[in-house]
Coordinates of C-alpha atoms and ligand atoms in Angstrom, one line a residue:
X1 CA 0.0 0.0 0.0
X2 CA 0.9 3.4 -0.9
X3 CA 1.9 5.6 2.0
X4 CA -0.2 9.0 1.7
X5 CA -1.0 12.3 4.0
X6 CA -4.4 11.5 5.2
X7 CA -5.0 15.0 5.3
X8 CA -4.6 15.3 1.6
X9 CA -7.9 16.9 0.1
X10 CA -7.6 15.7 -2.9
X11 CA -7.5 12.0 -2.1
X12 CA -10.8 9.7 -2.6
X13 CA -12.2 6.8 -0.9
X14 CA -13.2 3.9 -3.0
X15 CA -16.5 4.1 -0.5
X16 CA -18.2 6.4 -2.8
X17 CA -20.1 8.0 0.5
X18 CA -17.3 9.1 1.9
X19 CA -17.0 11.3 -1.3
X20 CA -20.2 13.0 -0.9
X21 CA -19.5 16.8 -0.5
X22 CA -22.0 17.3 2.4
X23 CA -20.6 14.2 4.5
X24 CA -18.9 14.7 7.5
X25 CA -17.1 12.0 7.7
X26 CA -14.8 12.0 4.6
X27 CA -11.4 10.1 4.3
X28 CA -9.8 13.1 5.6
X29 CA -12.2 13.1 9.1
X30 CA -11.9 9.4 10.3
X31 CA -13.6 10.2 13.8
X32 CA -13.7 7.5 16.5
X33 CA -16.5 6.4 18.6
X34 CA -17.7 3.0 20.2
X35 CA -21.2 1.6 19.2
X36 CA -23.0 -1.5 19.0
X37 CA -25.7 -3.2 16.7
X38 CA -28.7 -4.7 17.0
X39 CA -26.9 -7.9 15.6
X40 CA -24.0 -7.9 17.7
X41 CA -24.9 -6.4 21.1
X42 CA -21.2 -6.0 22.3
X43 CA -19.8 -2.1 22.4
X44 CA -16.9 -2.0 20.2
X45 CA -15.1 1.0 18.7
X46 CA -15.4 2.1 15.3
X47 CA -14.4 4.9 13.1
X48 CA -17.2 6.8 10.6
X49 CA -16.4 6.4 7.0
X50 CA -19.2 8.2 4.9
X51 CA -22.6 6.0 5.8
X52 CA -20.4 3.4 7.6
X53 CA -18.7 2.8 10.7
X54 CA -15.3 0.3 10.1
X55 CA -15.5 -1.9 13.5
X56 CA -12.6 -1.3 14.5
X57 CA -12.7 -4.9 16.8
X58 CA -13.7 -6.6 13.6
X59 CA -10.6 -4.8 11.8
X60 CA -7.9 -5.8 14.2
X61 CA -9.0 -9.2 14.5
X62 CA -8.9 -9.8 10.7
X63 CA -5.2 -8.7 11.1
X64 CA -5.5 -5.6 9.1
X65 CA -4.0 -2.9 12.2
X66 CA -0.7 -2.4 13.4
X67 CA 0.4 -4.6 16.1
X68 CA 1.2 -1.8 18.6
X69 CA -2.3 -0.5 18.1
X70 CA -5.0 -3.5 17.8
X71 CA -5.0 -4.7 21.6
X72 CA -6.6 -1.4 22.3
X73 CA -9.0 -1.3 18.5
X74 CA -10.2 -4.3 20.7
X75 CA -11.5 -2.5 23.8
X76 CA -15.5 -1.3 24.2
X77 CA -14.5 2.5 24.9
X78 CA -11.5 4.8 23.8
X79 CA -9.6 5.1 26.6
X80 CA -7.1 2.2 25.8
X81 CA -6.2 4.1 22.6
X82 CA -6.2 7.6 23.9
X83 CA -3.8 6.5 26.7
X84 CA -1.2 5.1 24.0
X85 CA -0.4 9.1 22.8
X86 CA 0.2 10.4 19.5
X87 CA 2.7 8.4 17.5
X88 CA 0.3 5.6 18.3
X89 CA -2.3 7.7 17.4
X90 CA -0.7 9.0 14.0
X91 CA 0.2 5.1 13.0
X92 CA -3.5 3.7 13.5
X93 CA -4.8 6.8 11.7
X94 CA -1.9 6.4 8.8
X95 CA -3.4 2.3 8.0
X96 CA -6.9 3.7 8.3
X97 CA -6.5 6.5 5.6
X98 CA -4.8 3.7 3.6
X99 CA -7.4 1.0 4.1
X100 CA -10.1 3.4 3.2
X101 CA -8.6 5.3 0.3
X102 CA -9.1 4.5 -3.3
X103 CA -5.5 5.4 -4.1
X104 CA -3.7 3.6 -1.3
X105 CA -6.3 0.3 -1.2
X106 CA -6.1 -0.8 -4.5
X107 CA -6.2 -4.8 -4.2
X108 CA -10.0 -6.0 -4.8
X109 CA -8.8 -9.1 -2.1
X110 CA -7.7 -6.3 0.7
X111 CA -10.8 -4.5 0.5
X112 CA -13.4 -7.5 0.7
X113 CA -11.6 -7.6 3.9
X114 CA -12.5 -4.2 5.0
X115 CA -15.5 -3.7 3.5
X116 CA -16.4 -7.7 5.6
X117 CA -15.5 -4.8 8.6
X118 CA -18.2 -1.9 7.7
X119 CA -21.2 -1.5 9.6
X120 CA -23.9 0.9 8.2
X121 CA -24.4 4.1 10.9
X122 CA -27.7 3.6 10.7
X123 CA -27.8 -0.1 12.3
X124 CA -25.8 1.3 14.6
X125 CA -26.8 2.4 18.4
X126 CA -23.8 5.1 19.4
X127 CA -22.6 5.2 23.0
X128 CA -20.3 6.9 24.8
X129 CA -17.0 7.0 23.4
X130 CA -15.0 6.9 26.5
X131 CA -14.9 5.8 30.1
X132 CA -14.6 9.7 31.7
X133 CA -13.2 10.0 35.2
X134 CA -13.3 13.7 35.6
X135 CA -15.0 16.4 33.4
X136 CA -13.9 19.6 34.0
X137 CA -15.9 22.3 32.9
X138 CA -14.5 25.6 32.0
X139 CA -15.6 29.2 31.1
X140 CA -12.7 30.1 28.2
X141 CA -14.7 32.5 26.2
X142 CA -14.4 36.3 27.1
X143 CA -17.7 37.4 25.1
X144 CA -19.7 34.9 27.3
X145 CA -18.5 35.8 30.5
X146 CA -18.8 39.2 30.0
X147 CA -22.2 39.2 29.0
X148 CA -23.1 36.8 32.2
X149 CA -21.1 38.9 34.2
X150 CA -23.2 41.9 33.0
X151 CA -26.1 40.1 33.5
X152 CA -25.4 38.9 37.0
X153 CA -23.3 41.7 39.1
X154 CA -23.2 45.3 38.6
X155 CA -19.7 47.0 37.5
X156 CA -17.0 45.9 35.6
X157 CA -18.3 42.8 33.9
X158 CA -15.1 40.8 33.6
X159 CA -13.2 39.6 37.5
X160 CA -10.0 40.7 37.8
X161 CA -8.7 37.0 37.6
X162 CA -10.4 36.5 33.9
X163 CA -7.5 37.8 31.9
X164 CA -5.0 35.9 34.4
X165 CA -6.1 32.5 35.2
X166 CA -8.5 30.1 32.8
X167 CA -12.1 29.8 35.2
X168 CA -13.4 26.2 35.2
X169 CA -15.0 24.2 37.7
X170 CA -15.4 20.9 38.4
X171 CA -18.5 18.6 36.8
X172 CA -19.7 15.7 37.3
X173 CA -19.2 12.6 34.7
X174 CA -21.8 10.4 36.1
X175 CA -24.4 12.3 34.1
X176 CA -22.2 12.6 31.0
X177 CA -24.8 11.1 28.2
X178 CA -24.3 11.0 24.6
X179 CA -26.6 12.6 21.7
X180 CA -30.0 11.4 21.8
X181 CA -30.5 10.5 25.4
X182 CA -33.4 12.6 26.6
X183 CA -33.2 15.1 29.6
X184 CA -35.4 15.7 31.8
X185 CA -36.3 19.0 33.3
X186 CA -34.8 18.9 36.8
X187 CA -36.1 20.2 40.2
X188 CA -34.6 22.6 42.2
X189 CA -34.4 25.3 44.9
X190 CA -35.3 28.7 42.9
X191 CA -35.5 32.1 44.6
X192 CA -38.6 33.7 43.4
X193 CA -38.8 37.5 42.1
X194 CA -38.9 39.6 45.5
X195 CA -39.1 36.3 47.8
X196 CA -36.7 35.7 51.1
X197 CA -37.2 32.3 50.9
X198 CA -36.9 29.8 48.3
X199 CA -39.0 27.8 46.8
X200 CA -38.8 23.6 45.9
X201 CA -40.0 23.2 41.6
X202 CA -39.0 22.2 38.4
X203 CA -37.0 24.7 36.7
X204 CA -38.6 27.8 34.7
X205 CA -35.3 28.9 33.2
X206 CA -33.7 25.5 31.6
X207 CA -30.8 26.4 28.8
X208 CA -28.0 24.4 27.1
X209 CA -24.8 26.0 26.5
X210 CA -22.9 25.6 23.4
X211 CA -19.4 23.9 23.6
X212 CA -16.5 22.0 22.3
X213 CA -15.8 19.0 24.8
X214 CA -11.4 18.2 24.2
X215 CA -10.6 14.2 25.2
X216 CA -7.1 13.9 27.4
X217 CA -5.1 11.6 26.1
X218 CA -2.1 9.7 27.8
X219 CA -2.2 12.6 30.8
X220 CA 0.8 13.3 33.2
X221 CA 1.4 11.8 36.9
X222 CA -0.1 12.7 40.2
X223 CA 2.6 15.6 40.8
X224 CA 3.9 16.3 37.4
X225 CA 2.9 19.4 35.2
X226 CA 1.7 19.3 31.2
X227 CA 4.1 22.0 29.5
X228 CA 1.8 24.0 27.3
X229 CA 5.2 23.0 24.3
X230 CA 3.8 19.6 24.6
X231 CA -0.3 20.0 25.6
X232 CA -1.5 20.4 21.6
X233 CA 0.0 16.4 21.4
X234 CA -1.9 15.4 24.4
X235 CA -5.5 16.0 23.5
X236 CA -7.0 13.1 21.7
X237 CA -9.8 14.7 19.8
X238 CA -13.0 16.6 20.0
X239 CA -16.3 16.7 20.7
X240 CA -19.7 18.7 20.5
X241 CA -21.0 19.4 24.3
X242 CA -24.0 20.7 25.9
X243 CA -24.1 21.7 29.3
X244 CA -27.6 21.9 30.0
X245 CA -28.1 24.6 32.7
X246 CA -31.1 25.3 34.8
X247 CA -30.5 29.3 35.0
X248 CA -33.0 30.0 38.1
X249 CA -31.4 27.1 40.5
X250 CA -27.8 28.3 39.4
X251 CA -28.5 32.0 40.2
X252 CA -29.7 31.1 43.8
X253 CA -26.8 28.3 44.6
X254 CA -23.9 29.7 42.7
X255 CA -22.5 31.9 45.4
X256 CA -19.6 31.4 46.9
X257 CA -18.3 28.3 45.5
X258 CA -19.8 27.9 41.8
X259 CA -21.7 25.9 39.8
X260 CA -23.3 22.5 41.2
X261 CA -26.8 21.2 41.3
X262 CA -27.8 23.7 38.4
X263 CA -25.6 21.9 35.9
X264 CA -25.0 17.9 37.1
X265 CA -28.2 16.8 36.0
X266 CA -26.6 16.0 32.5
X267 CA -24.5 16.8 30.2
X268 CA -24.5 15.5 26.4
X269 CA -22.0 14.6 23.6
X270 CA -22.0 13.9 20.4
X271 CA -20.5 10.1 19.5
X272 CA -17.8 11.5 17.1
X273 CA -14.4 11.8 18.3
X274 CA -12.8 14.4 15.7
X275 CA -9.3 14.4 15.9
X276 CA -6.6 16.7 16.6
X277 CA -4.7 15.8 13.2
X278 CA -8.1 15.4 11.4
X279 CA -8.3 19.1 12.5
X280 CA -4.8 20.2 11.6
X281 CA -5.7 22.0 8.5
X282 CA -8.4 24.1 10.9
X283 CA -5.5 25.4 13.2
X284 CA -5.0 28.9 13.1
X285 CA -3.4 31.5 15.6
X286 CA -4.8 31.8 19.5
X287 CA -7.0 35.0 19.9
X288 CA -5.6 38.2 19.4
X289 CA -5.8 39.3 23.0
X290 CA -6.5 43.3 22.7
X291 CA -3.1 44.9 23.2
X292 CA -4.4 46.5 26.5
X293 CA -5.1 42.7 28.0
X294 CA -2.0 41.0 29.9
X295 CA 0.2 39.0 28.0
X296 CA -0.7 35.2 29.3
X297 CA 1.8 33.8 32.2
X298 CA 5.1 32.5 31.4
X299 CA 3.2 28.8 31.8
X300 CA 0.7 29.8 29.5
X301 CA 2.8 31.2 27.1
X302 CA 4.2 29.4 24.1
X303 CA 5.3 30.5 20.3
X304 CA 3.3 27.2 19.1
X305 CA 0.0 27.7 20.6
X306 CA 0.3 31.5 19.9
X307 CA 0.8 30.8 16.5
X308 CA -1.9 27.8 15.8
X309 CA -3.3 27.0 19.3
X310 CA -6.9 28.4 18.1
X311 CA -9.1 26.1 15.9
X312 CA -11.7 27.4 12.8
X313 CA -14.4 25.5 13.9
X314 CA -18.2 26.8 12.9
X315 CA -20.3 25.7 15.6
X316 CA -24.2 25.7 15.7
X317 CA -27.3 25.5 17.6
X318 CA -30.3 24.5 16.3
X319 CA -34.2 23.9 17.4
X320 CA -37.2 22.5 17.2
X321 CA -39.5 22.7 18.7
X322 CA -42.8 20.2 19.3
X323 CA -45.3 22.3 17.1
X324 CA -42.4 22.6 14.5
X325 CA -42.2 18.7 14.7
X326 CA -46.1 18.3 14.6
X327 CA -45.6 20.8 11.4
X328 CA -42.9 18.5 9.8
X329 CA -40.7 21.6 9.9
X330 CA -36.8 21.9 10.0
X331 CA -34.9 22.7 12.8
X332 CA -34.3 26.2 12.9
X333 CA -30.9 27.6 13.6
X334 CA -30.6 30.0 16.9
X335 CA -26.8 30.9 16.6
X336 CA -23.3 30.4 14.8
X337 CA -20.6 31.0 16.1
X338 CA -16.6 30.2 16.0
X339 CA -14.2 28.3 17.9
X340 CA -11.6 30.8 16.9
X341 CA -12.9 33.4 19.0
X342 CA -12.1 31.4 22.3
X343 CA -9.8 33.8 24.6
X344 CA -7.8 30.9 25.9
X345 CA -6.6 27.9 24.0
X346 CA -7.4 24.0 24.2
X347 CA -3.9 23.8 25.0
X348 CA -3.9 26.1 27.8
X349 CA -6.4 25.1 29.3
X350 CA -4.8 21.6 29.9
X351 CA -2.0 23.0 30.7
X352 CA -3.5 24.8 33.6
X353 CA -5.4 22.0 34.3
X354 CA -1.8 19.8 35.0
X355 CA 0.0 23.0 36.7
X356 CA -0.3 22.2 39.9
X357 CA 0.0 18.4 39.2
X358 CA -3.4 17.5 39.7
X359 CA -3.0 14.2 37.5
X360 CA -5.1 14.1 34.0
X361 CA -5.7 10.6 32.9
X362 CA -6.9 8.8 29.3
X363 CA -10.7 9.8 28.7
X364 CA -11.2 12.9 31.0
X365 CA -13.3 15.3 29.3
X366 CA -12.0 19.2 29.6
X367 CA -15.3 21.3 28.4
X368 CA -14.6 24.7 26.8
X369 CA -17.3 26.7 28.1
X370 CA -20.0 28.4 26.0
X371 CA -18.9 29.5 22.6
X372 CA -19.9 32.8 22.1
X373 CA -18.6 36.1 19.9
X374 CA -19.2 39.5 20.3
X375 CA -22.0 39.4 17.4
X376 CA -25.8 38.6 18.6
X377 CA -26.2 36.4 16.0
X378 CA -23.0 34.2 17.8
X379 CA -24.3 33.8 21.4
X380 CA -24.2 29.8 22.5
X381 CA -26.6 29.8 25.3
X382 CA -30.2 31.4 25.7
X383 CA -29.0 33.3 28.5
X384 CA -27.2 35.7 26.2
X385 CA -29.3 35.1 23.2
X386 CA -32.8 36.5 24.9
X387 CA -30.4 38.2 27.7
X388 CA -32.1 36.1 30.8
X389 CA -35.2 35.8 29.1
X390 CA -35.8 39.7 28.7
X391 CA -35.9 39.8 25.0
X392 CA -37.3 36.7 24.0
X393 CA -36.8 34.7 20.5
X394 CA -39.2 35.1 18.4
X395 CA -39.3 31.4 15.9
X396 CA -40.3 31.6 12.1
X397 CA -43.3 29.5 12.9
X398 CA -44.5 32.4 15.5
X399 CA -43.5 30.6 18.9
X400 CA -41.3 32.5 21.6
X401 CA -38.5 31.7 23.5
X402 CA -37.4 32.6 26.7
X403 CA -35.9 29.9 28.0
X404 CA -36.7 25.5 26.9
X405 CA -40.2 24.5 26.9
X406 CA -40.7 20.7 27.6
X407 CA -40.5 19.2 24.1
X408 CA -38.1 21.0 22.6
X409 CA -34.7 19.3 21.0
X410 CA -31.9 21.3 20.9
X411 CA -29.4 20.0 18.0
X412 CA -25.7 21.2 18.0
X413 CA -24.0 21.0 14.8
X414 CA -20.3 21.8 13.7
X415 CA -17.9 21.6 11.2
X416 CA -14.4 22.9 9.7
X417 CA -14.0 24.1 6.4
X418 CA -11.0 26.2 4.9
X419 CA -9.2 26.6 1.4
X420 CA -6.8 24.1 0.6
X421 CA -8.8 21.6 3.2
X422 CA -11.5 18.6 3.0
X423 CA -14.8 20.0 4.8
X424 CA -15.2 17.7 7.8
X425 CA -17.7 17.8 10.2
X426 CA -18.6 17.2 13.6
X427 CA -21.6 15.0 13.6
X428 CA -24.1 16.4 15.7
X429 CA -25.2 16.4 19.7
X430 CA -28.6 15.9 19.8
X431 CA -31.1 15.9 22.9
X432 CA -34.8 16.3 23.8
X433 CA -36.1 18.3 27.3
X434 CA -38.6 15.9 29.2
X435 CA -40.8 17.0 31.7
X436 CA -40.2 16.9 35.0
X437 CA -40.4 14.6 37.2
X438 CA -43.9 14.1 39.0
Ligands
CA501 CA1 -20.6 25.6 30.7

C-alpha cells in the first residue's frame, strides 16, 4: 500500500459515500467512537467512513492494524487508545486513511476484507465514546462571561482573575450522556422574584450551553505538570457538548463556591471523536488578545499555541420545537458562532489544568465553556441570546422563546472548512427536554 498524507484533500475513498460533499465523515475526518448493533450487542469502537462505521474490533482481528495498536481497537470505549499518545495515534490513523482510500487500497482481495469490517451508521446504536473519570468544565470565552457577568453583578463585567487565570470548575461525569438520550427537566431550589425564601420546583429557566468538549489523552502523573510546548499532542480529539443549565437554580446556589446542582443533571455529547490531526488543516493563531489585555503567564505562554493554538471551527445550535415537529418543519438555527474566537486555547487550558499536578488521565473530558462572539447572531446559550429571558426569540413559525419548553430538542452542529482543506464535520449532539419529574 501506498503511504499517503491522510489529510490530503484531494484523495478519494473507494466508498463512494465518503466522497459526498456534504458528508462529514470524509477520508480526511476518520472520527472514533464505540457503538454496538442490533446484531451484535457488544460495544466495540469504530471509526465513521461516509454511511459506515469500520469496526474497528472486527478490523484488528482480521489482522489488518498495526500490532502496537489492535489490543486497544479491541476495547468497548476509547480510553485504551487515547492512553497510547500520539505516534500511536498517527500510526492507526496512517493504516486507516490507507485502508479506506481508493489510491492507497487498490487490491479487490484487501478491501473485501475491510469492507467484511463496515457497519452501516444507521444499524448502529452510538454510545459513549470513552470511560470519563473527571469532566472539568470551564468558562474560556471572554464574550460569554462578560455578558453573564453583566447580567449577574453590577460594574465591571469581567473579575480581575479572567485575563489571568483560565475559570473552570469541576462537573460531574456520572451524568455525561451521549446525543440522543433525553433530559429531563430537573427540580430545584429557585429564589422567586422579591421572595426571602426559596421555593422547591422544576425549573422555569432550563438552557444548554454551546461547547467544544477536548478528550485527554495519555495525561501526566499525580505531581507532574503538562508544558503548554507539549499539551497540543496530548489532546486526543473533540467533541460537541452541551451543558444543559437550569438558570434560576444556578443564580440562587452559585455563590460562593460555583456551579453545582444547576448543571450535574446532564451533560450530552456527540459520539464522534474528531481528531486533533483530522483538525490540523483548521489550526489557526490563538485569539488576538487586545493589546491593553496581559500578556498570558510564562506557563501559558508558548510560540506554538500563539501561533496555531486556536481552531476554525463553525459551531451551531439548532431547534425545534414540538409544534415545528407536529408541522414536519426543519430545525431552525438559533446561533453560529466560531471556535476561533475562544480567549484561551485547548492547550492552555490543559495545561493549567496539569499545573499544579493535579494528574489528567486517558478519557477525562475538559469542556470549553459556552462558545460565544461578540456578534448577537454568535451567542451559544439562551441566557445571552434573549439576555435572561428579557428579550425573547421570536421562531419563524411564531412561537417565543425565553428559555426550553418541555419538548423541545436542541441539536448542535459543527464543522471545519477552509481553502486548501476537505470540509469535515462534527456529527451532531442531539437531545430532547422531558418533563419533570412528578
Ligand atoms: Ca458551561
Amino acid at each position: 500500500m501506498l503511504s499517503l498524507p491522510a489529510n490530503d484533500p484531494a484523495r478519494r475513498s473507494w466508498l463512494e459515500s465518503a466522497n459526498d460533499a456534504a458528508t462529514d465523515f470524509p477520508l480526511q475526518n476518520l472520527p472514533y467512537g464505540a457503538f454496538r448493533t442490533e446484531a451484535d450487542a457488544g460495544a466495540r469502537i469504530g471509526v465513521a467512513i461516509g454511511d459506515r462505521i469500520l469496526d474497528l474490533r472486527a478490523a484488528a482481528q482480521a489482522g489488518l492494524l498495526p500490532a502496537g495498536v489492535a489490543p486497544a481497537c479491541q476495547s468497548s470505549v476509547l480510553n485504551a487508545l487515547m492512553a497510547l499518545g500520539a505516534p500511536a495515534w498517527s500510526t492507526l490513523r496512517q493504516r486507516l486513511s490507507e485502508l479506506l482510500g481508493a489510491d492507497s487500497c487498490p487490491a479487490v482481495a484487501m478491501r473485501t476484507r475491510v469492507e467484511a469490517c463496515l457497519v452501516p451508521l444507521r444499524a448502529a446504536t452510538m454510545l459513549l465514546p470513552a470511560a470519563v473519570g473527571d469532566y472539568t468544565d470551564f468558562y474560556a470565552s471572554s464574550f460569554h462571561a462578560t455578558n453573564v457577568g453583566a447580567m449577574f453583578r453590577p460594574g465591571p463585567p469581567l473579575l480581575p482573575n479572567y485575563k489571568w487565570v483560565p475559570v473552570g470548575y469541576h462537573g460531574r461525569s456520572s451524568s455525561l450522556v451521549v446525543s440522543g438520550t433525553p433530559v429531563r427537566r430537573p427540580c430545584g431550589q429557585i429564589l422567586p422574584a422579591d421572595a426571602t425564601v426559596p421555593v422547591v420546583g422544576p425549573t422555569q429557566n432550563l438552557d444548554y450551553e454551546l461547547e467544544l468538549g477536548a478528550f485527554v489523552g495519555s495525561g501526566n502523573q499525580h505531581g507532574e505538570s503538562i508544558p503548554l510546548a507539549q499539551a497540543a499532542g496530548q489532546l486526543f480529539g473533540v467533541v460537541l457538548l452541551n451543558d444543559w443549565s437550569a438558570r434560576d437554580i444556578q443564580s440562587w446556589e452559585y455563590q460562593p463556591l460555583g456551579p453545582f446542582l444547576a448543571k450535574n443533571f446532564a451533560t450530552t455529547i456527540s459520539p464522534w471523536v474528531i481528531t486533533l490531526e483530522a483538525l490540523a488543516p483548521f489550526r489557526v493563531p490563538a485569539f488576538p488578545r487586545p493589546a491593553t489585555d496581559p500578556a498570558p503567564l510564562p506557563y501559558l505562554s508558548d510560540p506554538g499555541n500563539a501561533a496555531l493554538g486556536g481552531l476554525d471551527l463553525t459551531l451551531e445550535v439548532w431547534l425545534l420545537t414540538p409544534r415545528m415537529r407536529a408541522a414536519g418543519a426543519a430545525p431552525h438555527r438559533l446561533s453560529s458562532g466560531n471556535f476561533q474566537k475562544m480567549y484561551w486555547t485547548l492547550a492552555q487550558l490543559l495545561t493549567h489544568h496539569a499545573s499544579n499536578g493535579c494528574n489528567l488521565r486517558p478519557g477525562d473530558l475538559l469542556g470549553s465553556g459556552t462558545v460565544s462572539g461578540e456578534t448577537k447572531d454568535s451567542r451559544g446559550c439562551l441566557l445571552e441570546l434573549t439576555w435572561r429571558g428579557a428579550e425573547p426569540l421570536t421562531l419563524p413559525n411564531g412561537e417565543a422563546r425565553r428559555f426550553l419548553h418541555d419538548g423541545d430538542e436542541v441539536i448542535l452542529r459543527g464543522h471545519a472548512e477552509r481553502p486548501g482543506a476537505r470540509r469535515i464535520g462534527l456529527g451532531e449532539c442531539r437531545g430532547i427536554v422531558l418533563p419533570a419529574a412528578t
